[in-house]
């Protein structure tokens, strides 16, 4: 996938990699359940970034006090948001807490709800995958 190649190029320091991974973990843990598909996605991204269990252990240990780290570069911000949305969609449901965190990240990088919803729709294969209990992504 082209995005991951670009993401790997943009995340050219250990700090950038860990900050990005931390953001993914925050989305995955937002609904209180780490689904098997979310876990596999985290492992896949961690492996692509060359992160070890020792690298990411402090993130797991401090989950309750962590917050988003927003990238400074525009292209990195967009690719990170896309990957955060992919994480949100991993378990096939759009949890309102996960969506809220994606919205927070989008707002912090200057993106509107419409841009986020378009991204969700595109990454979900043309239509939101969440059930009707989660209206935030339904237009």
JSON list of C-alpha atoms in Angstrom, two decimals, residues 7-137:
[
{"chain": "A", "resi": 7, "resn": "UNK", "atom": "CA", "xyz": [4.38, 7.00, 6.15]},
{"chain": "A", "resi": 8, "resn": "UNK", "atom": "CA", "xyz": [7.60, 5.09, 6.75]},
{"chain": "A", "resi": 9, "resn": "UNK", "atom": "CA", "xyz": [9.50, 7.78, 4.86]},
{"chain": "A", "resi": 10, "resn": "UNK", "atom": "CA", "xyz": [7.84, 10.56, 6.85]},
{"chain": "A", "resi": 11, "resn": "UNK", "atom": "CA", "xyz": [8.35, 8.85, 10.21]},
{"chain": "A", "resi": 12, "resn": "UNK", "atom": "CA", "xyz": [12.10, 9.13, 10.03]},
{"chain": "A", "resi": 13, "resn": "UNK", "atom": "CA", "xyz": [12.91, 9.39, 13.75]},
{"chain": "A", "resi": 14, "resn": "UNK", "atom": "CA", "xyz": [12.19, 7.07, 16.66]},
{"chain": "A", "resi": 15, "resn": "UNK", "atom": "CA", "xyz": [10.23, 9.87, 18.36]},
{"chain": "A", "resi": 16, "resn": "UNK", "atom": "CA", "xyz": [7.94, 10.32, 15.33]},
{"chain": "A", "resi": 17, "resn": "UNK", "atom": "CA", "xyz": [7.38, 6.56, 15.13]},
{"chain": "A", "resi": 18, "resn": "UNK", "atom": "CA", "xyz": [6.53, 6.27, 18.83]},
{"chain": "A", "resi": 19, "resn": "UNK", "atom": "CA", "xyz": [4.22, 9.31, 18.76]},
{"chain": "A", "resi": 20, "resn": "UNK", "atom": "CA", "xyz": [2.35, 7.90, 15.78]},
{"chain": "A", "resi": 21, "resn": "UNK", "atom": "CA", "xyz": [2.09, 4.45, 17.37]},
{"chain": "A", "resi": 22, "resn": "UNK", "atom": "CA", "xyz": [0.83, 6.06, 20.58]},
{"chain": "A", "resi": 23, "resn": "UNK", "atom": "CA", "xyz": [-1.96, 7.76, 18.62]},
{"chain": "A", "resi": 24, "resn": "UNK", "atom": "CA", "xyz": [-2.96, 4.40, 17.10]},
{"chain": "A", "resi": 25, "resn": "UNK", "atom": "CA", "xyz": [-3.03, 2.73, 20.51]},
{"chain": "A", "resi": 26, "resn": "UNK", "atom": "CA", "xyz": [-5.24, 5.52, 21.87]},
{"chain": "A", "resi": 27, "resn": "UNK", "atom": "CA", "xyz": [-7.78, 4.91, 19.08]},
{"chain": "A", "resi": 28, "resn": "UNK", "atom": "CA", "xyz": [-7.62, 1.12, 19.52]},
{"chain": "A", "resi": 29, "resn": "UNK", "atom": "CA", "xyz": [-8.20, 1.40, 23.28]},
{"chain": "A", "resi": 30, "resn": "UNK", "atom": "CA", "xyz": [-10.88, 4.12, 23.14]},
{"chain": "A", "resi": 31, "resn": "UNK", "atom": "CA", "xyz": [-13.81, 1.70, 23.29]},
{"chain": "A", "resi": 32, "resn": "UNK", "atom": "CA", "xyz": [-12.23, -0.26, 26.13]},
{"chain": "A", "resi": 33, "resn": "UNK", "atom": "CA", "xyz": [-11.77, -3.38, 23.99]},
{"chain": "A", "resi": 34, "resn": "UNK", "atom": "CA", "xyz": [-8.68, -4.34, 22.01]},
{"chain": "A", "resi": 35, "resn": "UNK", "atom": "CA", "xyz": [-10.25, -6.41, 19.27]},
{"chain": "A", "resi": 36, "resn": "UNK", "atom": "CA", "xyz": [-8.14, -9.13, 17.58]},
{"chain": "A", "resi": 37, "resn": "UNK", "atom": "CA", "xyz": [-8.15, -7.24, 14.27]},
{"chain": "A", "resi": 38, "resn": "UNK", "atom": "CA", "xyz": [-7.07, -4.03, 16.05]},
{"chain": "A", "resi": 39, "resn": "UNK", "atom": "CA", "xyz": [-4.28, -5.94, 17.78]},
{"chain": "A", "resi": 40, "resn": "UNK", "atom": "CA", "xyz": [-3.11, -7.38, 14.45]},
{"chain": "A", "resi": 41, "resn": "UNK", "atom": "CA", "xyz": [-3.21, -3.93, 12.82]},
{"chain": "A", "resi": 42, "resn": "UNK", "atom": "CA", "xyz": [-1.07, -2.52, 15.66]},
{"chain": "A", "resi": 43, "resn": "UNK", "atom": "CA", "xyz": [1.41, -5.37, 15.31]},
{"chain": "A", "resi": 44, "resn": "UNK", "atom": "CA", "xyz": [1.56, -4.87, 11.55]},
{"chain": "A", "resi": 45, "resn": "UNK", "atom": "CA", "xyz": [2.22, -1.12, 11.87]},
{"chain": "A", "resi": 46, "resn": "UNK", "atom": "CA", "xyz": [4.69, -1.64, 14.71]},
{"chain": "A", "resi": 47, "resn": "UNK", "atom": "CA", "xyz": [6.61, -4.14, 12.60]},
{"chain": "A", "resi": 48, "resn": "UNK", "atom": "CA", "xyz": [6.62, -1.82, 9.57]},
{"chain": "A", "resi": 49, "resn": "UNK", "atom": "CA", "xyz": [8.04, 0.95, 11.75]},
{"chain": "A", "resi": 50, "resn": "UNK", "atom": "CA", "xyz": [10.64, -1.37, 13.28]},
{"chain": "A", "resi": 51, "resn": "UNK", "atom": "CA", "xyz": [9.33, -0.89, 16.83]},
{"chain": "A", "resi": 52, "resn": "UNK", "atom": "CA", "xyz": [10.08, -3.52, 19.46]},
{"chain": "A", "resi": 53, "resn": "UNK", "atom": "CA", "xyz": [7.99, -4.63, 22.42]},
{"chain": "A", "resi": 54, "resn": "UNK", "atom": "CA", "xyz": [10.41, -2.70, 24.64]},
{"chain": "A", "resi": 55, "resn": "UNK", "atom": "CA", "xyz": [9.85, 0.45, 22.56]},
{"chain": "A", "resi": 56, "resn": "UNK", "atom": "CA", "xyz": [6.08, 0.35, 22.96]},
{"chain": "A", "resi": 57, "resn": "UNK", "atom": "CA", "xyz": [5.79, -0.99, 26.52]},
{"chain": "A", "resi": 58, "resn": "UNK", "atom": "CA", "xyz": [5.83, 2.54, 28.08]},
{"chain": "A", "resi": 59, "resn": "UNK", "atom": "CA", "xyz": [2.83, 3.42, 25.88]},
{"chain": "A", "resi": 60, "resn": "UNK", "atom": "CA", "xyz": [0.85, 0.45, 27.21]},
{"chain": "A", "resi": 61, "resn": "UNK", "atom": "CA", "xyz": [1.95, 1.17, 30.80]},
{"chain": "A", "resi": 62, "resn": "UNK", "atom": "CA", "xyz": [0.85, 4.81, 30.66]},
{"chain": "A", "resi": 63, "resn": "UNK", "atom": "CA", "xyz": [-2.26, 4.52, 28.50]},
{"chain": "A", "resi": 64, "resn": "UNK", "atom": "CA", "xyz": [-4.48, 6.33, 31.00]},
{"chain": "A", "resi": 65, "resn": "UNK", "atom": "CA", "xyz": [-2.45, 9.54, 30.92]},
{"chain": "A", "resi": 66, "resn": "UNK", "atom": "CA", "xyz": [-1.43, 9.70, 27.27]},
{"chain": "A", "resi": 67, "resn": "UNK", "atom": "CA", "xyz": [-2.87, 12.11, 24.73]},
{"chain": "A", "resi": 68, "resn": "UNK", "atom": "CA", "xyz": [-2.50, 12.63, 20.99]},
{"chain": "A", "resi": 69, "resn": "UNK", "atom": "CA", "xyz": [0.77, 13.84, 19.61]},
{"chain": "A", "resi": 70, "resn": "UNK", "atom": "CA", "xyz": [0.05, 15.89, 16.50]},
{"chain": "A", "resi": 71, "resn": "UNK", "atom": "CA", "xyz": [2.65, 15.82, 13.75]},
{"chain": "A", "resi": 72, "resn": "UNK", "atom": "CA", "xyz": [4.09, 19.12, 12.57]},
{"chain": "A", "resi": 73, "resn": "UNK", "atom": "CA", "xyz": [4.31, 18.26, 8.86]},
{"chain": "A", "resi": 74, "resn": "UNK", "atom": "CA", "xyz": [1.17, 18.49, 6.72]},
{"chain": "A", "resi": 75, "resn": "UNK", "atom": "CA", "xyz": [1.62, 15.30, 4.71]},
{"chain": "A", "resi": 76, "resn": "UNK", "atom": "CA", "xyz": [2.47, 13.30, 7.84]},
{"chain": "A", "resi": 77, "resn": "UNK", "atom": "CA", "xyz": [-0.66, 14.67, 9.55]},
{"chain": "A", "resi": 78, "resn": "UNK", "atom": "CA", "xyz": [-2.90, 13.54, 6.70]},
{"chain": "A", "resi": 79, "resn": "UNK", "atom": "CA", "xyz": [-1.36, 10.07, 6.48]},
{"chain": "A", "resi": 80, "resn": "UNK", "atom": "CA", "xyz": [-1.57, 9.69, 10.26]},
{"chain": "A", "resi": 81, "resn": "UNK", "atom": "CA", "xyz": [-5.25, 10.63, 10.26]},
{"chain": "A", "resi": 82, "resn": "UNK", "atom": "CA", "xyz": [-5.91, 8.11, 7.48]},
{"chain": "A", "resi": 83, "resn": "UNK", "atom": "CA", "xyz": [-4.20, 5.39, 9.51]},
{"chain": "A", "resi": 84, "resn": "UNK", "atom": "CA", "xyz": [-6.10, 6.40, 12.67]},
{"chain": "A", "resi": 85, "resn": "UNK", "atom": "CA", "xyz": [-9.35, 6.05, 10.70]},
{"chain": "A", "resi": 86, "resn": "UNK", "atom": "CA", "xyz": [-8.19, 2.63, 9.45]},
{"chain": "A", "resi": 87, "resn": "UNK", "atom": "CA", "xyz": [-7.62, 1.62, 13.08]},
{"chain": "A", "resi": 88, "resn": "UNK", "atom": "CA", "xyz": [-11.11, 2.83, 14.01]},
{"chain": "A", "resi": 89, "resn": "UNK", "atom": "CA", "xyz": [-12.58, 0.68, 11.20]},
{"chain": "A", "resi": 90, "resn": "UNK", "atom": "CA", "xyz": [-10.60, -2.48, 12.07]},
{"chain": "A", "resi": 91, "resn": "UNK", "atom": "CA", "xyz": [-13.28, -4.15, 14.18]},
{"chain": "A", "resi": 92, "resn": "UNK", "atom": "CA", "xyz": [-16.03, -3.37, 11.67]},
{"chain": "A", "resi": 93, "resn": "UNK", "atom": "CA", "xyz": [-17.80, -0.94, 13.99]},
{"chain": "A", "resi": 94, "resn": "UNK", "atom": "CA", "xyz": [-17.40, 2.78, 14.49]},
{"chain": "A", "resi": 95, "resn": "UNK", "atom": "CA", "xyz": [-17.40, 3.29, 18.23]},
{"chain": "A", "resi": 96, "resn": "UNK", "atom": "CA", "xyz": [-18.41, 6.86, 19.22]},
{"chain": "A", "resi": 97, "resn": "UNK", "atom": "CA", "xyz": [-15.34, 7.14, 21.48]},
{"chain": "A", "resi": 98, "resn": "UNK", "atom": "CA", "xyz": [-13.00, 6.10, 18.68]},
{"chain": "A", "resi": 99, "resn": "UNK", "atom": "CA", "xyz": [-14.75, 8.47, 16.30]},
{"chain": "A", "resi": 100, "resn": "UNK", "atom": "CA", "xyz": [-14.47, 11.27, 18.88]},
{"chain": "A", "resi": 101, "resn": "UNK", "atom": "CA", "xyz": [-10.72, 10.78, 19.10]},
{"chain": "A", "resi": 102, "resn": "UNK", "atom": "CA", "xyz": [-10.37, 10.81, 15.30]},
{"chain": "A", "resi": 103, "resn": "UNK", "atom": "CA", "xyz": [-12.45, 14.01, 15.29]},
{"chain": "A", "resi": 104, "resn": "UNK", "atom": "CA", "xyz": [-10.19, 15.54, 17.95]},
{"chain": "A", "resi": 105, "resn": "UNK", "atom": "CA", "xyz": [-7.11, 14.73, 15.86]},
{"chain": "A", "resi": 106, "resn": "UNK", "atom": "CA", "xyz": [-8.79, 16.07, 12.71]},
{"chain": "A", "resi": 107, "resn": "UNK", "atom": "CA", "xyz": [-9.71, 19.30, 14.48]},
{"chain": "A", "resi": 108, "resn": "UNK", "atom": "CA", "xyz": [-6.19, 19.74, 15.80]},
{"chain": "A", "resi": 109, "resn": "UNK", "atom": "CA", "xyz": [-4.77, 19.52, 12.28]},
{"chain": "A", "resi": 110, "resn": "UNK", "atom": "CA", "xyz": [-7.39, 21.89, 10.89]},
{"chain": "A", "resi": 111, "resn": "UNK", "atom": "CA", "xyz": [-9.73, 19.37, 9.25]},
{"chain": "A", "resi": 112, "resn": "UNK", "atom": "CA", "xyz": [-13.49, 19.62, 9.42]},
{"chain": "A", "resi": 113, "resn": "UNK", "atom": "CA", "xyz": [-15.98, 16.90, 10.35]},
{"chain": "A", "resi": 114, "resn": "UNK", "atom": "CA", "xyz": [-16.90, 16.70, 6.64]},
{"chain": "A", "resi": 115, "resn": "UNK", "atom": "CA", "xyz": [-13.30, 15.90, 5.67]},
{"chain": "A", "resi": 116, "resn": "UNK", "atom": "CA", "xyz": [-13.10, 13.25, 8.39]},
{"chain": "A", "resi": 117, "resn": "UNK", "atom": "CA", "xyz": [-16.44, 11.73, 7.35]},
{"chain": "A", "resi": 118, "resn": "UNK", "atom": "CA", "xyz": [-15.33, 11.64, 3.70]},
{"chain": "A", "resi": 119, "resn": "UNK", "atom": "CA", "xyz": [-12.14, 9.87, 4.76]},
{"chain": "A", "resi": 120, "resn": "UNK", "atom": "CA", "xyz": [-14.13, 7.37, 6.85]},
{"chain": "A", "resi": 121, "resn": "UNK", "atom": "CA", "xyz": [-16.46, 6.68, 3.92]},
{"chain": "A", "resi": 122, "resn": "UNK", "atom": "CA", "xyz": [-13.58, 6.19, 1.47]},
{"chain": "A", "resi": 123, "resn": "UNK", "atom": "CA", "xyz": [-11.53, 3.98, 3.78]},
{"chain": "A", "resi": 124, "resn": "UNK", "atom": "CA", "xyz": [-14.60, 1.90, 4.66]},
{"chain": "A", "resi": 125, "resn": "UNK", "atom": "CA", "xyz": [-14.98, 1.03, 0.99]},
{"chain": "A", "resi": 126, "resn": "UNK", "atom": "CA", "xyz": [-17.52, 3.65, 0.01]},
{"chain": "A", "resi": 127, "resn": "UNK", "atom": "CA", "xyz": [-19.93, 3.42, 2.93]},
{"chain": "A", "resi": 128, "resn": "UNK", "atom": "CA", "xyz": [-19.57, 3.66, 6.71]},
{"chain": "A", "resi": 129, "resn": "UNK", "atom": "CA", "xyz": [-19.19, 0.20, 8.24]},
{"chain": "A", "resi": 130, "resn": "UNK", "atom": "CA", "xyz": [-20.65, 1.10, 11.62]},
{"chain": "A", "resi": 131, "resn": "UNK", "atom": "CA", "xyz": [-24.11, 0.05, 12.63]},
{"chain": "A", "resi": 132, "resn": "UNK", "atom": "CA", "xyz": [-26.94, 2.51, 13.13]},
{"chain": "A", "resi": 133, "resn": "UNK", "atom": "CA", "xyz": [-26.13, 3.03, 16.81]},
{"chain": "A", "resi": 134, "resn": "UNK", "atom": "CA", "xyz": [-23.25, 5.27, 15.79]},
{"chain": "A", "resi": 135, "resn": "UNK", "atom": "CA", "xyz": [-24.75, 8.24, 13.97]},
{"chain": "A", "resi": 136, "resn": "UNK", "atom": "CA", "xyz": [-21.67, 10.52, 13.94]},
{"chain": "A", "resi": 137, "resn": "UNK", "atom": "CA", "xyz": [-20.57, 9.19, 10.55]}
]
